Amino acid sequence: MDSNKKVPDQEAAITVPPQANGGGSNESTNTSIAAPASSPAFQPDWRFWLIYVSLALITFAASVDNTIVFTALPAIARDINAGSQYVWIANSYVIASTAIQPLFGQLSNILGRRNPSLVVVSLFAIGSGIAGGANGVPMLIAGRTIQGIGCGGIFVLLDVVVCDLVPLRERGKYLGPILAAGGLGSTLGPLIGGALTAVTWRWVFYITLPFSGLSLITMAFFMNMRHVRSKSWKQNLVRIDVPGNALLIASITAVLLGLLMGGVTFPWSSWRVILPIVLGFVGWAAFHAYQLSPWCQEPTIPPKLFYNRTSAVGFTLSFLSGVLLEWVVYFLPLYFQALKGASPLVSAVDTLPFNIFLIPTAAIGGIVMTKTGTYRPLHAAAYIFLSIGLGLSSMLDAGSSTAEWAIFQIIIALGLGCTFVTLLPAIQAALSESDVATATAMYSFLRSFGFIWGITIPSLILNALITNGLGTIDDAAVRAQLADGGAYEFAAHGSVQALSPVVRQQVVRLYTKAFRTTWLAALSFALLGFLLVFLEKHVELRTELDTEFGMEAREKGDDQEKNASEMATPFVSS
């Protein structure tokens, strides 16, 4: 199939390999891709578990690295005299880890899964070592950028490898524990960062090296996965979409630069914020036009991924899930700090109901999807829970009881957690196994991109509402502190509780109104997700594993494994 040409029947655009069931498939004929009744049950061997544990280890390390730097940042900035450049210690990592993800999906198709996996883990380790040994801001930013590239690749390739080793219907169940490792790492990151900074901030970066080393050793010796190799490196390099990747990375970097600088380094009205965002979106549109053109022989993001209604909806839901996850993570602590007078540490403790229920819910969602073979009811339930939880959160104020805000958090966690491991299999169900890598890379990229918008959108809403309501505050000095995007910093530093009773009441009232509108805005995103679920179609989740990237036979005499290898789907260039 030419991936650059749109077929007349979009719902029948994707076919499964003929080896799977002897013919094509589409969403309208669900039974055509159902597994035969005689399909053997998936039985992972010891090599699978070694690889699986190594993926969990590196996921944990990468997730720790995502959040560990925040508590250490003030100490780092003081020690190396970072000044105003300290923001790029974090931002360089975010930009690098997000913009690079689609490239790794394509590279894993061209070079196989093993070598790119070894490269990204090595980059992550090298970046950690450079950052830990940095003697100045440029060296630290360089280290964080290399770390970010490695981390972005890790988050793409770990999902790709699991999908290559596990049949589609089982994937949610096996993605859940790895997600739990990532969630645990993100939760422990700030605590580990605070403890290590008391000794030296350099161990904030060095702590990930043992995990990287163990994962590298395991992958090097046991991650022997099939793929049809090109005859030369030159043929491999020709297949890489260099113009497309260059345009996409530059465009996404420009957009992220504008979003990350807006309201922090420069006002949102500044041309330094507006220009990169506009140029980035123009470049992004040009990238997709190039992907559709006859000049692009092997697209980084094949347009056929979006020709299918179910996969296109799945990608959109993934973006919305990323937006809402970061929205909640960003705003819950702010509520406790601004209206409840909690310190940053206490506000983190107050969000435990959300964090405790998030990952178990994801695991349960994966198990239910494996047992039932359906995903649409899970998606609908997820966005119903999200809508209820976010709507109830708009009622929170300074007098809300512990039971209220705890229950509301749990309801939100039930919704978000259910989306974590059920969206990717739904996307892949509507596509062929040859699209696993590119579809997974797109899924991971959209979630990461959604995280940025999950901070940007509520920040814009909050600051606009606070600015418009400044006239209700009598104290001119307080008005000045809250103006020009100062609402978040004012609340985070505990300044609200230090005010006189009259002014504090005025400020709390203003924050309460702003929070209510912000939560209602989040509700609109959740309702949009719920409506989009009705556009999905049910596709049977395949129980057979038919991929060219499965495990290689370890011994030539192992006829059964050898035959499985020979029956793998032959590689066809897009």
Coordinates of C-alpha atoms in Angstrom, one line a residue:
M1 CA 0.0 0.0 0.0
D2 CA 1.2 3.5 -0.8
S3 CA 1.1 5.3 2.5
N4 CA 0.9 8.6 0.8
K5 CA -2.3 8.0 -1.1
K6 CA -5.7 8.2 0.5
V7 CA -7.9 5.2 -0.4
P8 CA -11.5 5.8 -1.2
D9 CA -12.9 3.8 1.7
Q10 CA -11.2 5.1 4.8
E11 CA -12.7 2.5 7.1
A12 CA -11.3 -0.3 4.9
A13 CA -7.9 1.3 4.4
I14 CA -6.0 -0.9 6.8
T15 CA -5.4 -4.6 6.1
V16 CA -3.8 -7.2 8.2
P17 CA -1.1 -9.5 6.7
P18 CA -2.5 -12.4 4.7
Q19 CA -0.6 -14.8 6.9
A20 CA -2.8 -13.9 9.8
N21 CA -6.1 -14.9 8.4
G22 CA -5.9 -15.2 4.7
G23 CA -7.3 -11.9 3.7
G24 CA -7.9 -8.2 4.4
S25 CA -9.8 -6.6 7.2
N26 CA -11.6 -3.5 8.1
E27 CA -13.6 -2.1 11.0
S28 CA -16.8 -2.9 9.3
T29 CA -16.0 -6.6 9.2
N30 CA -14.9 -7.2 12.7
T31 CA -14.7 -11.0 12.6
S32 CA -12.2 -10.9 9.7
I33 CA -9.3 -10.2 12.1
A34 CA -10.6 -12.2 15.0
A35 CA -8.2 -14.8 16.2
P36 CA -9.0 -18.4 15.3
A37 CA -10.4 -20.5 18.0
S38 CA -7.3 -22.7 18.0
S39 CA -4.9 -19.9 18.7
P40 CA -2.5 -21.0 21.4
A41 CA -2.5 -19.0 24.7
F42 CA 0.3 -16.6 25.1
Q43 CA 3.0 -18.1 27.3
P44 CA 6.0 -15.9 28.0
D45 CA 9.4 -17.6 28.5
W46 CA 12.3 -16.7 30.7
R47 CA 13.8 -14.4 28.0
F48 CA 10.6 -12.5 27.8
W49 CA 10.7 -11.9 31.6
L50 CA 14.3 -10.7 31.5
I51 CA 13.5 -8.2 28.8
Y52 CA 10.3 -7.2 30.5
V53 CA 12.1 -6.5 33.9
S54 CA 14.8 -4.5 32.1
L55 CA 12.1 -2.4 30.4
A56 CA 10.4 -1.8 33.8
L57 CA 13.8 -0.8 35.4
I58 CA 14.6 1.8 32.7
T59 CA 11.0 3.1 32.8
F60 CA 11.4 3.6 36.5
A61 CA 14.7 5.4 36.1
A62 CA 13.4 7.6 33.2
S63 CA 10.3 8.5 35.2
V64 CA 12.4 9.4 38.3
D65 CA 14.5 11.6 36.1
N66 CA 11.3 13.4 34.8
T67 CA 10.5 14.8 38.3
I68 CA 13.6 14.4 40.4
V69 CA 15.2 17.7 39.2
F70 CA 12.3 19.9 40.5
T71 CA 13.2 19.8 44.2
A72 CA 16.9 20.0 43.4
L73 CA 16.7 22.9 41.0
P74 CA 17.2 25.7 43.6
A75 CA 20.3 24.1 44.9
I76 CA 21.7 23.4 41.4
A77 CA 21.0 27.0 40.4
R78 CA 22.9 28.4 43.4
D79 CA 25.8 26.0 43.0
I80 CA 26.6 26.7 39.4
N81 CA 25.3 30.3 39.3
A82 CA 22.6 29.6 36.8
G83 CA 20.8 32.9 37.3
S84 CA 17.9 33.3 34.9
Q85 CA 19.1 30.4 32.8
Y86 CA 17.9 27.9 35.4
V87 CA 14.6 27.5 33.6
W88 CA 16.4 25.8 30.6
I89 CA 17.8 23.1 32.9
A90 CA 14.2 21.7 32.9
N91 CA 13.0 23.0 29.6
S92 CA 15.8 21.6 27.5
Y93 CA 14.9 18.2 28.7
V94 CA 11.2 18.6 28.0
I95 CA 11.8 19.9 24.4
A96 CA 14.3 17.1 23.6
S97 CA 12.2 14.3 25.0
T98 CA 9.1 15.4 23.1
A99 CA 10.3 16.5 19.7
I100 CA 12.4 13.4 19.0
Q101 CA 9.8 10.7 19.6
P102 CA 8.4 10.2 16.0
L103 CA 11.9 9.7 14.7
F104 CA 12.5 6.8 17.0
G105 CA 9.4 5.1 15.7
Q106 CA 10.7 5.2 12.2
L107 CA 14.3 4.2 13.2
S108 CA 12.9 1.1 14.9
N109 CA 11.3 0.0 11.7
I110 CA 14.5 0.5 9.7
L111 CA 17.1 -0.7 12.2
G112 CA 15.1 -3.1 14.2
R113 CA 14.1 -2.8 17.9
R114 CA 17.3 -3.9 19.6
N115 CA 19.9 -1.4 18.4
P116 CA 17.8 1.7 18.8
S117 CA 16.8 0.5 22.3
L118 CA 20.5 0.1 23.2
V119 CA 21.3 3.6 21.8
V120 CA 18.5 5.4 23.7
V121 CA 19.4 3.8 27.0
S122 CA 23.1 4.7 26.3
L123 CA 22.2 8.3 25.5
F124 CA 20.1 8.5 28.7
A125 CA 23.1 7.2 30.7
I126 CA 25.6 9.5 29.0
G127 CA 23.4 12.5 29.5
S128 CA 23.0 11.6 33.2
G129 CA 26.8 11.4 33.6
I130 CA 27.3 14.7 31.9
A131 CA 24.6 16.5 33.9
G132 CA 26.0 15.0 37.2
G133 CA 29.5 16.1 36.4
A134 CA 28.5 19.6 35.0
N135 CA 30.7 22.5 36.1
G136 CA 28.5 25.2 34.5
V137 CA 25.2 25.9 33.0
P138 CA 26.1 25.1 29.3
M139 CA 27.4 21.6 30.3
L140 CA 24.3 20.9 32.5
I141 CA 21.9 22.0 29.7
A142 CA 23.8 19.8 27.2
G143 CA 23.6 16.8 29.6
R144 CA 19.9 17.4 30.2
T145 CA 19.3 17.6 26.4
I146 CA 21.0 14.3 25.8
Q147 CA 19.1 12.8 28.7
G148 CA 15.9 14.1 27.2
I149 CA 16.6 12.5 23.8
G150 CA 17.3 9.2 25.5
C151 CA 14.2 9.4 27.6
G152 CA 12.0 10.3 24.7
G153 CA 13.3 7.2 22.8
I154 CA 12.8 5.0 25.9
F155 CA 9.2 5.9 26.3
V156 CA 8.5 5.1 22.6
L157 CA 10.6 1.9 22.3
L158 CA 9.5 0.3 25.5
D159 CA 5.9 0.3 24.3
V160 CA 7.0 -0.9 20.9
V161 CA 9.0 -3.8 22.3
V162 CA 6.2 -4.9 24.6
C163 CA 3.8 -4.8 21.6
D164 CA 6.2 -6.9 19.5
L165 CA 6.4 -9.6 22.2
V166 CA 2.7 -9.7 23.4
P167 CA -0.5 -10.3 21.3
L168 CA -2.7 -7.3 21.0
R169 CA -5.4 -8.6 23.3
E170 CA -2.8 -9.2 26.1
R171 CA -1.0 -5.9 25.7
G172 CA -3.0 -3.8 28.2
K173 CA -2.3 -6.4 30.9
Y174 CA 1.5 -6.3 30.3
L175 CA 1.7 -2.5 29.8
G176 CA 0.1 -1.9 33.1
P177 CA 3.0 -3.1 35.4
I178 CA 5.5 -1.1 33.3
L179 CA 3.2 1.9 33.7
A180 CA 3.1 1.3 37.4
A181 CA 6.9 1.3 37.5
G182 CA 6.8 4.7 35.7
G183 CA 4.2 6.0 38.0
L184 CA 6.2 5.0 41.1
G185 CA 9.2 6.7 39.6
S186 CA 7.4 9.9 39.0
T187 CA 5.9 9.9 42.5
L188 CA 9.2 9.1 44.2
G189 CA 11.3 11.5 42.1
P190 CA 10.7 14.7 44.1
L191 CA 11.3 12.8 47.4
I192 CA 14.5 11.1 46.1
G193 CA 15.6 14.5 44.8
G194 CA 15.1 16.2 48.1
A195 CA 17.0 13.5 50.0
L196 CA 20.0 13.4 47.6
T197 CA 20.2 17.2 47.4
A198 CA 20.9 17.2 51.1
V199 CA 24.1 15.3 50.3
T200 CA 25.0 16.6 46.8
W201 CA 22.7 17.5 43.8
R202 CA 25.0 15.6 41.5
W203 CA 23.6 12.3 42.7
V204 CA 20.2 13.5 41.4
F205 CA 21.6 12.6 38.0
Y206 CA 24.0 9.8 38.9
I207 CA 21.2 7.8 40.6
T208 CA 19.8 6.6 37.3
L209 CA 23.1 5.1 36.1
P210 CA 22.8 1.7 37.9
F211 CA 19.4 1.2 36.4
S212 CA 20.6 2.2 32.9
G213 CA 23.6 -0.2 33.3
L214 CA 21.4 -3.2 34.3
S215 CA 19.0 -2.5 31.5
L216 CA 21.8 -2.2 28.9
I217 CA 23.4 -5.5 30.0
T218 CA 20.1 -7.4 29.9
M219 CA 19.1 -5.9 26.5
A220 CA 22.6 -6.5 25.0
F221 CA 22.5 -10.2 25.9
F222 CA 18.9 -11.2 25.7
M223 CA 17.0 -8.7 23.5
N224 CA 17.5 -10.7 20.2
M225 CA 14.6 -9.7 18.1
R226 CA 13.9 -10.4 14.4
H227 CA 13.8 -7.9 11.6
V228 CA 14.6 -8.0 7.9
R229 CA 17.9 -6.1 7.6
S230 CA 18.9 -4.1 4.6
K231 CA 22.1 -5.1 2.8
S232 CA 24.0 -2.0 3.7
W233 CA 24.0 1.0 6.0
K234 CA 23.6 3.2 3.0
Q235 CA 20.3 1.6 2.2
N236 CA 19.2 2.1 5.8
L237 CA 20.2 5.8 5.7
V238 CA 18.3 6.4 2.4
R239 CA 15.1 5.0 4.0
I240 CA 15.2 7.6 6.9
D241 CA 12.9 10.5 6.3
V242 CA 15.6 13.2 6.9
P243 CA 13.8 16.2 5.5
G244 CA 10.5 15.2 7.2
N245 CA 12.2 14.6 10.6
A246 CA 14.2 17.8 10.4
L247 CA 11.1 19.8 9.6
L248 CA 9.1 18.1 12.3
I249 CA 11.7 18.4 15.1
A250 CA 12.3 22.1 14.2
S251 CA 8.6 22.8 14.2
I252 CA 7.8 21.1 17.5
T253 CA 10.8 22.7 19.1
A254 CA 9.6 26.1 18.1
V255 CA 6.1 25.5 19.4
L256 CA 7.4 24.1 22.7
L257 CA 9.8 27.1 23.1
G258 CA 6.9 29.5 22.8
L259 CA 4.7 27.5 25.2
L260 CA 7.4 27.1 27.8
M261 CA 8.5 30.8 27.6
G262 CA 5.0 32.2 27.7
G263 CA 4.1 33.8 31.0
V264 CA 7.4 32.7 32.5
T265 CA 10.3 34.2 30.6
F266 CA 8.2 36.6 28.5
P267 CA 4.6 37.8 28.6
W268 CA 2.2 35.9 26.3
S269 CA 1.7 39.0 24.3
S270 CA 5.4 39.2 23.5
W271 CA 6.6 38.6 19.9
R272 CA 9.2 36.2 21.3
V273 CA 6.4 33.9 22.4
I274 CA 4.0 34.4 19.5
L275 CA 6.5 34.1 16.7
P276 CA 7.9 30.7 17.5
I277 CA 4.4 29.3 18.1
V278 CA 3.1 30.6 14.8
L279 CA 6.2 29.5 12.9
G280 CA 6.1 26.1 14.6
F281 CA 2.5 25.4 13.6
V282 CA 3.1 26.6 10.0
G283 CA 6.1 24.2 9.9
W284 CA 4.1 21.4 11.3
A285 CA 1.4 21.9 8.6
A286 CA 4.2 21.9 6.0
F287 CA 5.5 18.6 7.5
H288 CA 2.2 16.9 7.0
A289 CA 1.9 18.2 3.5
Y290 CA 5.4 16.8 2.7
Q291 CA 4.4 13.4 4.2
L292 CA 1.5 13.3 1.7
S293 CA 3.7 14.3 -1.2
P294 CA 5.3 11.9 -3.7
W295 CA 8.7 13.1 -2.7
C296 CA 8.4 11.4 0.7
Q297 CA 9.1 7.7 0.1
E298 CA 8.9 6.4 3.7
P299 CA 7.0 8.9 5.9
T300 CA 8.0 9.4 9.5
I301 CA 4.2 9.6 10.4
P302 CA 2.4 7.7 7.6
P303 CA -0.8 9.5 6.7
K304 CA -2.6 6.2 6.7
L305 CA -2.5 6.2 10.5
F306 CA -5.2 8.9 10.4
Y307 CA -7.3 7.6 7.5
N308 CA -8.8 5.1 9.9
R309 CA -11.6 6.6 12.0
T310 CA -10.9 4.5 15.1
S311 CA -7.1 5.1 15.2
A312 CA -7.6 8.8 14.5
V313 CA -10.0 9.0 17.5
G314 CA -7.6 7.0 19.6
F315 CA -4.8 9.5 18.9
T316 CA -7.1 12.4 19.8
L317 CA -8.1 10.7 23.0
S318 CA -4.4 10.2 23.8
F319 CA -3.8 13.9 23.5
L320 CA -6.8 14.8 25.6
S321 CA -5.7 12.3 28.2
G322 CA -2.2 13.9 28.4
V323 CA -3.7 17.4 28.7
L324 CA -6.1 16.4 31.5
L325 CA -3.4 14.4 33.4
E326 CA -1.1 17.3 33.6
W327 CA -4.0 19.7 34.2
V328 CA -4.9 17.8 37.4
V329 CA -1.2 17.3 38.5
Y330 CA -0.6 21.0 38.0
F331 CA -3.8 22.3 39.7
L332 CA -4.5 20.1 42.6
P333 CA -1.4 21.2 44.6
L334 CA -2.2 24.8 43.7
Y335 CA -5.7 24.5 45.2
F336 CA -4.3 23.2 48.5
Q337 CA -1.6 25.9 48.6
A338 CA -3.8 28.8 47.7
L339 CA -7.1 27.9 49.5
K340 CA -6.0 25.5 52.2
G341 CA -2.7 27.2 53.2
A342 CA -0.7 24.0 52.6
S343 CA 3.0 24.0 52.1
P344 CA 4.4 22.4 48.9
L345 CA 5.2 19.2 50.8
V346 CA 1.8 19.0 52.5
S347 CA 0.1 19.7 49.2
A348 CA 2.0 16.8 47.7
V349 CA 0.7 14.6 50.5
D350 CA -2.9 15.9 50.0
T351 CA -2.8 14.6 46.4
L352 CA -2.0 11.0 47.5
P353 CA -5.6 9.9 46.8
F354 CA -5.2 10.7 43.2
N355 CA -1.7 9.1 42.9
I356 CA -2.6 6.0 44.9
F357 CA -5.6 5.1 42.7
L358 CA -4.2 6.1 39.3
I359 CA -1.9 3.2 38.6
P360 CA -4.0 0.4 40.1
T361 CA -6.9 1.6 38.0
A362 CA -4.7 1.4 34.9
A363 CA -3.7 -2.1 35.7
I364 CA -7.4 -3.1 36.3
G365 CA -8.3 -1.5 33.0
G366 CA -5.7 -3.6 31.2
I367 CA -6.9 -6.8 32.8
V368 CA -10.6 -6.1 32.0
M369 CA -9.7 -5.3 28.3
T370 CA -7.7 -8.6 28.1
K371 CA -10.6 -10.6 29.6
T372 CA -13.4 -9.0 27.5
G373 CA -11.6 -8.0 24.3
T374 CA -13.4 -4.7 24.2
Y375 CA -12.2 -1.1 24.7
R376 CA -15.0 1.2 23.8
P377 CA -17.0 0.7 27.1
L378 CA -13.7 1.3 29.0
H379 CA -13.1 4.5 27.2
A380 CA -16.6 5.7 27.7
A381 CA -16.4 4.9 31.4
A382 CA -13.1 6.6 31.7
Y383 CA -14.3 9.9 30.3
I384 CA -17.6 9.7 32.3
F385 CA -15.6 9.4 35.5
L386 CA -13.3 12.2 34.4
S387 CA -16.3 14.5 33.7
I388 CA -17.9 13.7 37.0
G389 CA -14.7 14.2 39.0
L390 CA -13.7 17.5 37.2
G391 CA -17.2 18.8 37.5
L392 CA -17.3 18.1 41.3
S393 CA -13.9 19.7 41.7
S394 CA -15.3 23.0 40.5
M395 CA -17.3 23.1 43.8
L396 CA -14.1 23.0 45.9
D397 CA -13.4 26.0 48.1
A398 CA -11.5 26.9 51.3
G399 CA -14.1 25.2 53.4
S400 CA -14.3 21.9 51.5
S401 CA -13.8 18.8 53.8
T402 CA -11.1 16.2 53.5
A403 CA -13.7 13.6 52.4
E404 CA -14.9 15.8 49.6
W405 CA -11.5 16.6 47.9
A406 CA -10.3 13.0 48.5
I407 CA -13.3 11.4 46.9
F408 CA -13.2 13.9 43.9
Q409 CA -9.5 13.0 43.4
I410 CA -10.3 9.2 43.4
I411 CA -13.1 9.7 40.8
I412 CA -10.7 11.6 38.5
A413 CA -8.0 8.9 39.0
L414 CA -10.5 6.2 38.0
G415 CA -11.0 8.0 34.7
L416 CA -7.5 8.9 33.8
G417 CA -6.0 5.6 34.9
C418 CA -8.4 3.7 32.7
T419 CA -7.1 5.5 29.6
F420 CA -3.4 4.7 30.3
V421 CA -3.3 1.2 28.9
T422 CA -6.5 0.9 26.9
L423 CA -5.9 3.6 24.2
L424 CA -2.8 2.2 22.6
P425 CA -4.2 -1.3 21.9
A426 CA -7.4 0.3 20.5
I427 CA -5.3 2.4 18.1
Q428 CA -3.3 -0.7 17.1
A429 CA -6.4 -2.8 16.7
A430 CA -7.5 -0.7 13.7
L431 CA -4.1 -0.9 12.1
S432 CA -1.8 -3.7 10.9
E433 CA 1.1 -5.1 12.9
S434 CA 3.5 -3.4 10.5
D435 CA 2.2 0.0 11.8
V436 CA 3.0 -0.8 15.5
A437 CA 6.2 1.3 15.7
T438 CA 4.9 4.5 14.0
A439 CA 1.5 4.3 15.7
T440 CA 3.1 3.9 19.1
A441 CA 5.5 6.7 18.4
M442 CA 2.6 9.0 17.4
Y443 CA 0.7 7.9 20.5
S444 CA 3.6 8.7 22.8
F445 CA 4.3 12.0 21.1
L446 CA 0.7 13.2 21.4
R447 CA 0.6 12.4 25.1
S448 CA 3.8 14.2 25.7
F449 CA 2.6 17.2 23.6
G450 CA -0.6 17.1 25.6
F451 CA 1.4 17.4 28.9
I452 CA 2.7 20.9 27.8
W453 CA -0.8 22.1 26.9
G454 CA -2.1 20.7 30.2
I455 CA 0.0 23.3 31.9
T456 CA -0.3 26.1 29.3
I457 CA -4.2 26.2 29.0
P458 CA -5.1 26.3 32.7
S459 CA -2.3 28.8 33.4
L460 CA -3.7 31.1 30.7
I461 CA -7.2 30.7 32.1
L462 CA -6.1 31.2 35.8
N463 CA -4.0 34.2 35.1
A464 CA -6.6 35.9 32.9
L465 CA -9.3 35.4 35.5
I466 CA -7.1 36.7 38.4
T467 CA -6.0 39.7 36.3
N468 CA -9.7 40.6 35.5
G469 CA -10.6 40.3 39.2
L470 CA -7.8 42.4 40.6
G471 CA -10.2 45.3 41.2
T472 CA -11.8 43.3 44.0
I473 CA -8.6 43.4 46.1
D474 CA -7.9 46.6 48.2
D475 CA -4.2 46.2 48.7
A476 CA -2.2 47.7 45.7
A477 CA 0.9 45.7 46.6
V478 CA -1.0 42.4 46.4
R479 CA -2.6 43.4 43.1
A480 CA 0.9 44.1 41.7
Q481 CA 2.1 40.7 42.8
L482 CA -0.9 38.9 41.3
A483 CA -0.7 40.8 38.0
D484 CA 1.2 39.6 34.9
G485 CA 1.0 35.9 35.5
G486 CA 2.0 36.0 39.2
A487 CA -1.0 34.0 40.5
Y488 CA 0.8 30.6 40.5
E489 CA 4.0 31.8 42.2
F490 CA 2.0 33.9 44.7
A491 CA 0.1 30.8 45.9
A492 CA 3.0 28.4 45.7
H493 CA 5.2 30.5 48.0
G494 CA 2.5 30.6 50.7
S495 CA 1.9 34.3 50.3
V496 CA -1.9 34.0 50.6
Q497 CA -1.8 33.0 54.3
A498 CA 0.5 35.8 55.2
L499 CA -2.0 38.5 54.2
S500 CA -4.2 40.4 56.6
P501 CA -7.6 38.8 57.3
V502 CA -9.6 41.2 55.1
V503 CA -7.2 41.0 52.1
R504 CA -6.7 37.3 52.5
Q505 CA -10.5 36.8 52.3
Q506 CA -10.6 38.9 49.1
V507 CA -7.7 36.9 47.5
V508 CA -9.2 33.5 48.5
R509 CA -12.5 34.6 47.0
L510 CA -10.8 35.6 43.8
Y511 CA -8.8 32.3 43.6
T512 CA -12.0 30.3 44.3
K513 CA -13.8 31.8 41.4
A514 CA -10.8 31.4 39.1
F515 CA -10.3 27.7 40.1
R516 CA -14.0 27.0 39.5
T517 CA -13.8 28.2 35.9
T518 CA -10.5 26.4 35.4
W519 CA -12.0 23.1 36.5
L520 CA -15.1 23.7 34.3
A521 CA -12.7 24.3 31.4
A522 CA -11.1 20.9 32.1
L523 CA -14.6 19.4 32.2
S524 CA -15.2 20.6 28.6
F525 CA -12.1 18.6 27.5
A526 CA -13.4 15.5 29.3
L527 CA -16.8 15.8 27.7
L528 CA -15.2 16.2 24.3
G529 CA -13.4 12.9 24.9
F530 CA -16.6 11.2 25.9
L531 CA -18.3 12.3 22.7
L532 CA -15.4 11.2 20.6
V533 CA -15.7 7.7 22.0
F534 CA -18.9 7.3 20.0
L535 CA -16.9 7.6 16.8
E536 CA -14.8 4.6 17.6
K537 CA -15.7 1.2 16.1
H538 CA -15.3 -2.1 17.8
V539 CA -12.4 -4.1 16.3
E540 CA -11.6 -7.6 17.6
L541 CA -8.3 -7.5 19.6
R542 CA -6.1 -10.1 17.9
T543 CA -5.0 -13.0 20.1
E544 CA -2.3 -14.2 17.7
L545 CA 1.1 -12.5 17.5
D546 CA 2.0 -12.0 13.8
T547 CA 5.0 -9.7 13.5
E548 CA 8.4 -9.6 11.9
F549 CA 9.9 -8.2 15.0
G550 CA 9.3 -11.0 17.5
M551 CA 12.0 -12.9 19.4
E552 CA 14.7 -14.7 17.4
A553 CA 15.2 -18.4 17.9
R554 CA 18.1 -18.9 20.4
E555 CA 19.2 -22.3 19.0
K556 CA 19.2 -23.5 15.4
G557 CA 17.8 -26.9 16.5
D558 CA 14.7 -25.3 18.0
D559 CA 12.4 -26.2 15.1
Q560 CA 9.3 -24.8 16.6
E561 CA 10.7 -21.4 17.3
K562 CA 12.5 -21.5 13.9
N563 CA 9.2 -22.1 12.1
A564 CA 7.5 -19.3 14.0
S565 CA 10.3 -17.0 12.8
E566 CA 9.9 -18.1 9.2
M567 CA 6.1 -17.5 9.4
A568 CA 6.6 -13.9 10.5
T569 CA 5.1 -11.2 8.4
P570 CA 7.4 -10.3 5.5
F571 CA 8.6 -6.7 5.6
V572 CA 7.1 -4.4 3.0
S573 CA 8.3 -0.8 2.8
S574 CA 5.6 1.8 3.1

